[in-house]
mmCIF file of C-alpha atoms and ligand atoms in Angstrom:
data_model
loop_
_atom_site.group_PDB
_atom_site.id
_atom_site.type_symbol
_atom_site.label_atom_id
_atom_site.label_comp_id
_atom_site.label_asym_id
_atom_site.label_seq_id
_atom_site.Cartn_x
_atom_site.Cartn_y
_atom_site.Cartn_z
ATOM 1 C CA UNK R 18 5.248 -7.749 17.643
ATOM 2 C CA UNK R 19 5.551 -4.262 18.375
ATOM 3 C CA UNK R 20 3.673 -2.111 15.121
ATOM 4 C CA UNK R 21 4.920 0.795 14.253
ATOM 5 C CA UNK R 22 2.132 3.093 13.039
ATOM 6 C CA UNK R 23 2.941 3.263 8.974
ATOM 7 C CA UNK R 24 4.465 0.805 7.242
ATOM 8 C CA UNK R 25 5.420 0.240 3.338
ATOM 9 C CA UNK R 26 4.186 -2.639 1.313
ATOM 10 C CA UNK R 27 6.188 -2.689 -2.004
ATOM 11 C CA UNK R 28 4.859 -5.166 -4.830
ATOM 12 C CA UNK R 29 6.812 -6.708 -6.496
ATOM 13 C CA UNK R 30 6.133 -9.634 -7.391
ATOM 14 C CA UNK R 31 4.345 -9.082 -10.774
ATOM 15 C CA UNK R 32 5.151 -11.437 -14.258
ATOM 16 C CA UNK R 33 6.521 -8.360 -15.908
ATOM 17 C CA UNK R 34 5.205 -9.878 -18.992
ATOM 18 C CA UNK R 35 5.228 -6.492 -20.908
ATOM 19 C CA UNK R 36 8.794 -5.572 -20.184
ATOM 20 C CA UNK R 37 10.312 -9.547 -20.569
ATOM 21 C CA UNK R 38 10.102 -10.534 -17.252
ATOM 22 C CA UNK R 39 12.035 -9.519 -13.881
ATOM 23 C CA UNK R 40 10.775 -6.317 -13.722
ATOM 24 C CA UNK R 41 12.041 -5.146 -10.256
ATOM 25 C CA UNK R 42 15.440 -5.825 -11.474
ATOM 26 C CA UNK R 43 15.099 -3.898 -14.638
ATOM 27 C CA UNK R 44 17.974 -1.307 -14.772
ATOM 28 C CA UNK R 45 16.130 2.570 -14.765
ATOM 29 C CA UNK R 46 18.837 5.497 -15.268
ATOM 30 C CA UNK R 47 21.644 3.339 -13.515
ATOM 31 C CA UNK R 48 19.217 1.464 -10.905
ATOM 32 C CA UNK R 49 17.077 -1.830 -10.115
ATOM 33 C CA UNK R 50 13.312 -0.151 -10.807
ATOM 34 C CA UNK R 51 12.789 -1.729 -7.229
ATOM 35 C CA UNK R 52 15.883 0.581 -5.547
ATOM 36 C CA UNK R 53 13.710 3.521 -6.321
ATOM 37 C CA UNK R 54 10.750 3.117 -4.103
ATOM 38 C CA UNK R 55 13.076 1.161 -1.360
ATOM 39 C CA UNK R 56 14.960 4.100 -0.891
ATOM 40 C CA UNK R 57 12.475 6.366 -0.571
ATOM 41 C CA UNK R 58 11.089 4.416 2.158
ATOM 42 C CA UNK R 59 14.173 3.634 3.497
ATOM 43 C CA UNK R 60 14.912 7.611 3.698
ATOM 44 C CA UNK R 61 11.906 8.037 5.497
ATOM 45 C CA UNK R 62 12.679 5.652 8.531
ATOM 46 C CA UNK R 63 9.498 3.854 7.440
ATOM 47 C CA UNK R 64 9.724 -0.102 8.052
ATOM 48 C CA UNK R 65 8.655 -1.999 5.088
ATOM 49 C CA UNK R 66 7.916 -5.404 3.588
ATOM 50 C CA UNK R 67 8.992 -6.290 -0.608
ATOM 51 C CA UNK R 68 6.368 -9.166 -1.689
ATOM 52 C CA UNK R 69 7.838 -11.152 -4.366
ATOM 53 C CA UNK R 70 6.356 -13.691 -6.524
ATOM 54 C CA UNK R 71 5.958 -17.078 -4.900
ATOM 55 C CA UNK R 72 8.494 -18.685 -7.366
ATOM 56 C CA UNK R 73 11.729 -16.541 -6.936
ATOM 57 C CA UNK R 74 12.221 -14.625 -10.068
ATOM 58 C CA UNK R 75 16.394 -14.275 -9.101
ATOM 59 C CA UNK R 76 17.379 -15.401 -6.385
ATOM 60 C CA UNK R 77 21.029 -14.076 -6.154
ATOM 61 C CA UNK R 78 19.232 -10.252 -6.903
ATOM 62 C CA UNK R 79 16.909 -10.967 -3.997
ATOM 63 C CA UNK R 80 19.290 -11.804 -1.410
ATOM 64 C CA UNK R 81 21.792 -9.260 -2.913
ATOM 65 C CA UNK R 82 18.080 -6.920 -2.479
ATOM 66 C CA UNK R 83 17.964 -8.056 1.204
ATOM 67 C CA UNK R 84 21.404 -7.408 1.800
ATOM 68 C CA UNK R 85 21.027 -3.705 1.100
ATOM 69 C CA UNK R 86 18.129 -2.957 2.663
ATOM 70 C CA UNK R 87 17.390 -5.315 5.159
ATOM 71 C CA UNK R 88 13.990 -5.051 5.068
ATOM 72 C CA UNK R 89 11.334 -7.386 5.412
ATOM 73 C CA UNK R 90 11.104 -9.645 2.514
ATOM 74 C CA UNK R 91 7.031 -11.817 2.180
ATOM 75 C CA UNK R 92 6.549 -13.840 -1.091
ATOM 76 C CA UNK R 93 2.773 -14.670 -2.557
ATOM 77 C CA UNK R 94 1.135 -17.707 -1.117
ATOM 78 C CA UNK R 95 -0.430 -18.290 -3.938
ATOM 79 C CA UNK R 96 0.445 -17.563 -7.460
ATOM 80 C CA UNK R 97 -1.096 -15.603 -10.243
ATOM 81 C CA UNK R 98 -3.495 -13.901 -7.999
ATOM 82 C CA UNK R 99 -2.081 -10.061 -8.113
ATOM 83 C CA UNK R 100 -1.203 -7.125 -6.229
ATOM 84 C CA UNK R 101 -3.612 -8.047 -3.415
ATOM 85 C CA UNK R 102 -2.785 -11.203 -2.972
ATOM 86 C CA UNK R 103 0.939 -9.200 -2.496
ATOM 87 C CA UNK R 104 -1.172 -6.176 -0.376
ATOM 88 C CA UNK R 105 -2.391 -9.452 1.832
ATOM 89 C CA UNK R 106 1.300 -10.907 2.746
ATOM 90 C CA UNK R 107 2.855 -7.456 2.961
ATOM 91 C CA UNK R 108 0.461 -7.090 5.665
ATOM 92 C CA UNK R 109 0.484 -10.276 7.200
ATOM 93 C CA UNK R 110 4.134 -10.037 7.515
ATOM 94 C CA UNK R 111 4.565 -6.506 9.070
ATOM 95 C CA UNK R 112 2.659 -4.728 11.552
ATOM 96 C CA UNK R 113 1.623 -1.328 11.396
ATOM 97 C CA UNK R 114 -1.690 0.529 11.678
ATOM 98 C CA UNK R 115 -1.395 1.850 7.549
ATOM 99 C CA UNK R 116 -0.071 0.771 5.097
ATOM 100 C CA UNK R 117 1.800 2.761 1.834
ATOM 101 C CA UNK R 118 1.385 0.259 -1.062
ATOM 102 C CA UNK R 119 3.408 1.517 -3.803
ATOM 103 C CA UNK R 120 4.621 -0.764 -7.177
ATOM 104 C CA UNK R 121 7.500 -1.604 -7.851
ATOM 105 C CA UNK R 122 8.314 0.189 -10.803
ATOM 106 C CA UNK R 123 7.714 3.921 -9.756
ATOM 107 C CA UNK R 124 10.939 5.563 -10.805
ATOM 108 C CA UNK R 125 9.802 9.291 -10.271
ATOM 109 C CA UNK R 126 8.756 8.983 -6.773
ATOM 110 C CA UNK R 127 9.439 11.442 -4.257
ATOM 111 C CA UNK R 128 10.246 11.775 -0.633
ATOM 112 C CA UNK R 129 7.887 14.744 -0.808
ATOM 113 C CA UNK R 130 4.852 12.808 -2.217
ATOM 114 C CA UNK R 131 4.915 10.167 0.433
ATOM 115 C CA UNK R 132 5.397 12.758 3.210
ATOM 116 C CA UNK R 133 2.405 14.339 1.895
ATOM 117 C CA UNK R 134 0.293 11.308 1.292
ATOM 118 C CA UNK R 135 0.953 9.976 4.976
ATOM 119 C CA UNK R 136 -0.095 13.385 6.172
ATOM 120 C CA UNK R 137 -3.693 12.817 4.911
ATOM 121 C CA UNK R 138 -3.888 10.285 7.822
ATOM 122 C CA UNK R 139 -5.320 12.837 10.151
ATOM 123 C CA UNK R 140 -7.326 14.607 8.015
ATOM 124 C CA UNK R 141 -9.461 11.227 7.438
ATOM 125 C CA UNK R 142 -12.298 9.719 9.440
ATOM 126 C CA UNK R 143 -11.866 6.500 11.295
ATOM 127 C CA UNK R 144 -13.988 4.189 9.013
ATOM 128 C CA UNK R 145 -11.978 5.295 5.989
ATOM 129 C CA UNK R 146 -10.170 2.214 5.515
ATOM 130 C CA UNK R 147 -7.886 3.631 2.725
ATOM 131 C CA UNK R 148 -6.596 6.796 1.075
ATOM 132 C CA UNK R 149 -6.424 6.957 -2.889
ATOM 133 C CA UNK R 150 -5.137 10.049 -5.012
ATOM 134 C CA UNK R 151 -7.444 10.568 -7.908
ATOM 135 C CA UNK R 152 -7.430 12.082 -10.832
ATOM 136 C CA UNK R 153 -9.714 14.513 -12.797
ATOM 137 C CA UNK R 154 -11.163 12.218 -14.472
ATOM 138 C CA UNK R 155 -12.085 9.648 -12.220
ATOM 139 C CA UNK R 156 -8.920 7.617 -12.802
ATOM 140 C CA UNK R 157 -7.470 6.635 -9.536
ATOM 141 C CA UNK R 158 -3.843 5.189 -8.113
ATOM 142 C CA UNK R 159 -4.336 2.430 -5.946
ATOM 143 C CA UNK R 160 -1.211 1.740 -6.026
ATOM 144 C CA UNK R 161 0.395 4.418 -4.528
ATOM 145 C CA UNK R 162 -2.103 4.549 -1.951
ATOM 146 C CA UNK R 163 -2.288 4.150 1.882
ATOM 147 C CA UNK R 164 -4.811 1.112 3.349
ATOM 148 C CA UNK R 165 -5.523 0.347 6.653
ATOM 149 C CA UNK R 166 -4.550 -2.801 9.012
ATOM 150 C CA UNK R 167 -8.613 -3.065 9.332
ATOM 151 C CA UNK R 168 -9.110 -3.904 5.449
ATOM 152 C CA UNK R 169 -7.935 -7.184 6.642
ATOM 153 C CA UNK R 170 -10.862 -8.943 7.006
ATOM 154 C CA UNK R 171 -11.836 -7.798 4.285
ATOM 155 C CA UNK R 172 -8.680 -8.291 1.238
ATOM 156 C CA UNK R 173 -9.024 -12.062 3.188
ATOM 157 C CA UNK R 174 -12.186 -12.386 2.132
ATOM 158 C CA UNK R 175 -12.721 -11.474 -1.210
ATOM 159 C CA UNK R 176 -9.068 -13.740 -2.096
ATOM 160 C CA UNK R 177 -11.255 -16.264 -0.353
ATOM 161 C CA UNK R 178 -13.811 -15.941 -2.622
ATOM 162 C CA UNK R 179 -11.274 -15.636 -5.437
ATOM 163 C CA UNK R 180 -14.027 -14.297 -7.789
ATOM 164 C CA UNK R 181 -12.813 -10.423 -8.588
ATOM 165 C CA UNK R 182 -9.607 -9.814 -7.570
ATOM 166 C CA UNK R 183 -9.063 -6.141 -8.651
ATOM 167 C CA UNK R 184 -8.360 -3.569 -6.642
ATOM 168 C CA UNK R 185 -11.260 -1.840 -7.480
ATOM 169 C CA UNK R 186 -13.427 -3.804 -5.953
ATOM 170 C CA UNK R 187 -11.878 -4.235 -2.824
ATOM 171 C CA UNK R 188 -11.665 -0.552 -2.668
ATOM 172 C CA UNK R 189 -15.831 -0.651 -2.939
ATOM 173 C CA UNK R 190 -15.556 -2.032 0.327
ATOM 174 C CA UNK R 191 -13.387 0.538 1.845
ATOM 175 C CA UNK R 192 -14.890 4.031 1.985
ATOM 176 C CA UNK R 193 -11.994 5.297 0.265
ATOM 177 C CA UNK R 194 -10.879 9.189 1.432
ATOM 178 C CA UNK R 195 -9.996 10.113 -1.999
ATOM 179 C CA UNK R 196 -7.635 13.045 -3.041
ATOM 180 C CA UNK R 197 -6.473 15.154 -5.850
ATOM 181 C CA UNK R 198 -3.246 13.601 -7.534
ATOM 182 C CA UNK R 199 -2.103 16.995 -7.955
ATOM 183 C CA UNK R 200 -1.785 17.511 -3.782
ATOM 184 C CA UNK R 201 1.408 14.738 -4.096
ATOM 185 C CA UNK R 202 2.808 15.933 -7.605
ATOM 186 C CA UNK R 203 1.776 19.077 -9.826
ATOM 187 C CA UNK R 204 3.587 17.056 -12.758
ATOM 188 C CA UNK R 205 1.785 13.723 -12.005
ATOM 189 C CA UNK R 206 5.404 12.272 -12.759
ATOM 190 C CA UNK R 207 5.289 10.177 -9.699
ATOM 191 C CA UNK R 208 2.813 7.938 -11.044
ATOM 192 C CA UNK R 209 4.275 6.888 -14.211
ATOM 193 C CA UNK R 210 5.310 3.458 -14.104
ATOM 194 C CA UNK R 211 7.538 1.372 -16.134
ATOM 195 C CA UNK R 212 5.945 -1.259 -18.090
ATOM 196 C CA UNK R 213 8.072 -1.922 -21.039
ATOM 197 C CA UNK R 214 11.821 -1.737 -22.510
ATOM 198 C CA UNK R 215 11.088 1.352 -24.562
ATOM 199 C CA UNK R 216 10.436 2.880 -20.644
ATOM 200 C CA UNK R 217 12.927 1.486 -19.727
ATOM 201 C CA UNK R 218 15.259 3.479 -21.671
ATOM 202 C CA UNK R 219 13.136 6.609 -22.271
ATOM 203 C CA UNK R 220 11.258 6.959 -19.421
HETATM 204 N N1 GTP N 25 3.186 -9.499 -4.991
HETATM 205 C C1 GTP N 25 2.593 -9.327 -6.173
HETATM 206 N N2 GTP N 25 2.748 -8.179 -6.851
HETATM 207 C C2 GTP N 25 2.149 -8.069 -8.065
HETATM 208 C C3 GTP N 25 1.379 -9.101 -8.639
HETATM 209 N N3 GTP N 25 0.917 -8.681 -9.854
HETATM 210 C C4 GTP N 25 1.396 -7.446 -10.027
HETATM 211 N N4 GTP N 25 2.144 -7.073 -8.956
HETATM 212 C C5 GTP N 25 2.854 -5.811 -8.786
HETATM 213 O O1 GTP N 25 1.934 -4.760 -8.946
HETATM 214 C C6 GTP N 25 2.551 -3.674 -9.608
HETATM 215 C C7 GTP N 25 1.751 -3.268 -10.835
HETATM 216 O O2 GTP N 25 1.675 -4.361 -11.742
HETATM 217 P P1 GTP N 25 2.085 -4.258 -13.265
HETATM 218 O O3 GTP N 25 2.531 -2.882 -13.603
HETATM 219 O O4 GTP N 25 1.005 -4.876 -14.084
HETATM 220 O O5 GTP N 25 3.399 -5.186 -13.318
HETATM 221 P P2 GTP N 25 3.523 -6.656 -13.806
HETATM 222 O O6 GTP N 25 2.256 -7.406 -13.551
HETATM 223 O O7 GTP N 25 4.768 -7.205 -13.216
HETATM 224 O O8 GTP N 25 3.762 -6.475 -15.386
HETATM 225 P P3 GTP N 25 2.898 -7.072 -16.594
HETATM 226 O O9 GTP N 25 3.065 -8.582 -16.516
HETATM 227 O O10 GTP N 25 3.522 -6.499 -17.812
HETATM 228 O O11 GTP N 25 1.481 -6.647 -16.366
HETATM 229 C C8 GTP N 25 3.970 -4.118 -9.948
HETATM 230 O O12 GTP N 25 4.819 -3.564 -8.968
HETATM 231 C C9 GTP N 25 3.918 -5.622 -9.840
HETATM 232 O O13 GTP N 25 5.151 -6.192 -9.440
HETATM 233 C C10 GTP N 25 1.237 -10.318 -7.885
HETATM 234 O O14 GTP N 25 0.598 -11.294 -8.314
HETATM 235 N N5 GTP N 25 1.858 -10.370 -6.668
HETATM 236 MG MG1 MG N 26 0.360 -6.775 -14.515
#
């Protein structure tokens, strides 16, 4: 397999407990949640893999997903595990030397924030395995965050171990170059996500 040298992992395969379930196919100012960060991508010539749950949460959306974007489409090996255990097939199931994980319910992304986020790539040193906006207070964004094809080993091994499964701690292990949320978005908009109905419809 021929990698390209970015690629998009988009998670979405979540319970969506807070919002009722189905969450990627949650209608957000006239779209699925999930069109938002797929199109982005999908601007940006950047190949990219949607992780869904194990258990198919619609099936007829999904294929009517794939048939619009034809992108690659992974599902969790094992359930109930979390966005890694999504950040692990995404990256088993595309090659490319980074990776952009971004949710799936991030309605105020830009085209501008991702260009800018993959541009950090040079700027950081070869044993920083990921790149994570911060903010001011400490609070970081793993999830709209680039990780390299070398954390690997490592995401295998602490799912192996199956003890913490945040991404915090797998970030411990990955001398994160961190930067200022602001450098992506002055207005911090393109982090809020979508968790329940009154989001939904308000934003
Ligand atoms: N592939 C995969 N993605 C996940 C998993 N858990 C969460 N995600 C995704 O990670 C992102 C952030 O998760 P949340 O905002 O908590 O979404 P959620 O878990 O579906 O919603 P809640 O059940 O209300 O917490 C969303 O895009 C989810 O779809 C998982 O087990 N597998
Ligand atoms: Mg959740």
């Amino acid at each position: 397999m021929g990698g390209s040298i970015i690629g998009g992992i988009i998670l979405s395969g979540g319970k969506g407990e807070r919002i009722g379930g189905k969450k990627p196919f949650r209608i957000f100012n006239g779209k699925y949640l999930i069109n938002y960060p797929s199109d982005v991508l999908k601007s940006l010539n950047i190949p990219y893999v949607t992780v869904f749950a194990k258990n198919s949460i619609d099936l007829d959306k999904e294929k009517e997903y794939l048939n619009k974007y034809k992108c690659i489409i992974s599902f969790d090996l094992i359930e109930n595990k979390g966005p890694l255990m999504g950040i692990l097939c995404g990256m088993r199931a595309l090659n490319a030397e980074w990776f952009i994980v971004l949710p799936c319910d991030c309605p105020y992304i830009t085209k501008e924030s991702i260009i800018k986020l993959i541009s950090y790539i040079k700027i950081s040193k070869k044993d920083n395995l990921c790149i994570v906006p911060m903010h001011e207070n400490g609070f970081i964004e793993p999830l709209f965050a680039l990780y390299k094809r070398n954390s690997l080993h490592i995401l295998n091994k602490i799912l192996m171990e199956d003890s913490n499964l945040s991404l915090r701690y797998f970030i411990s292990y990955l001398n994160p170059f961190y930067i200022k949320v602001e450098e992506l978005d002055k207005s911090k908009k393109i982090f809020k996500n979508i968790n329940t109905i009154k989001e939904l419809k308000h934003g």
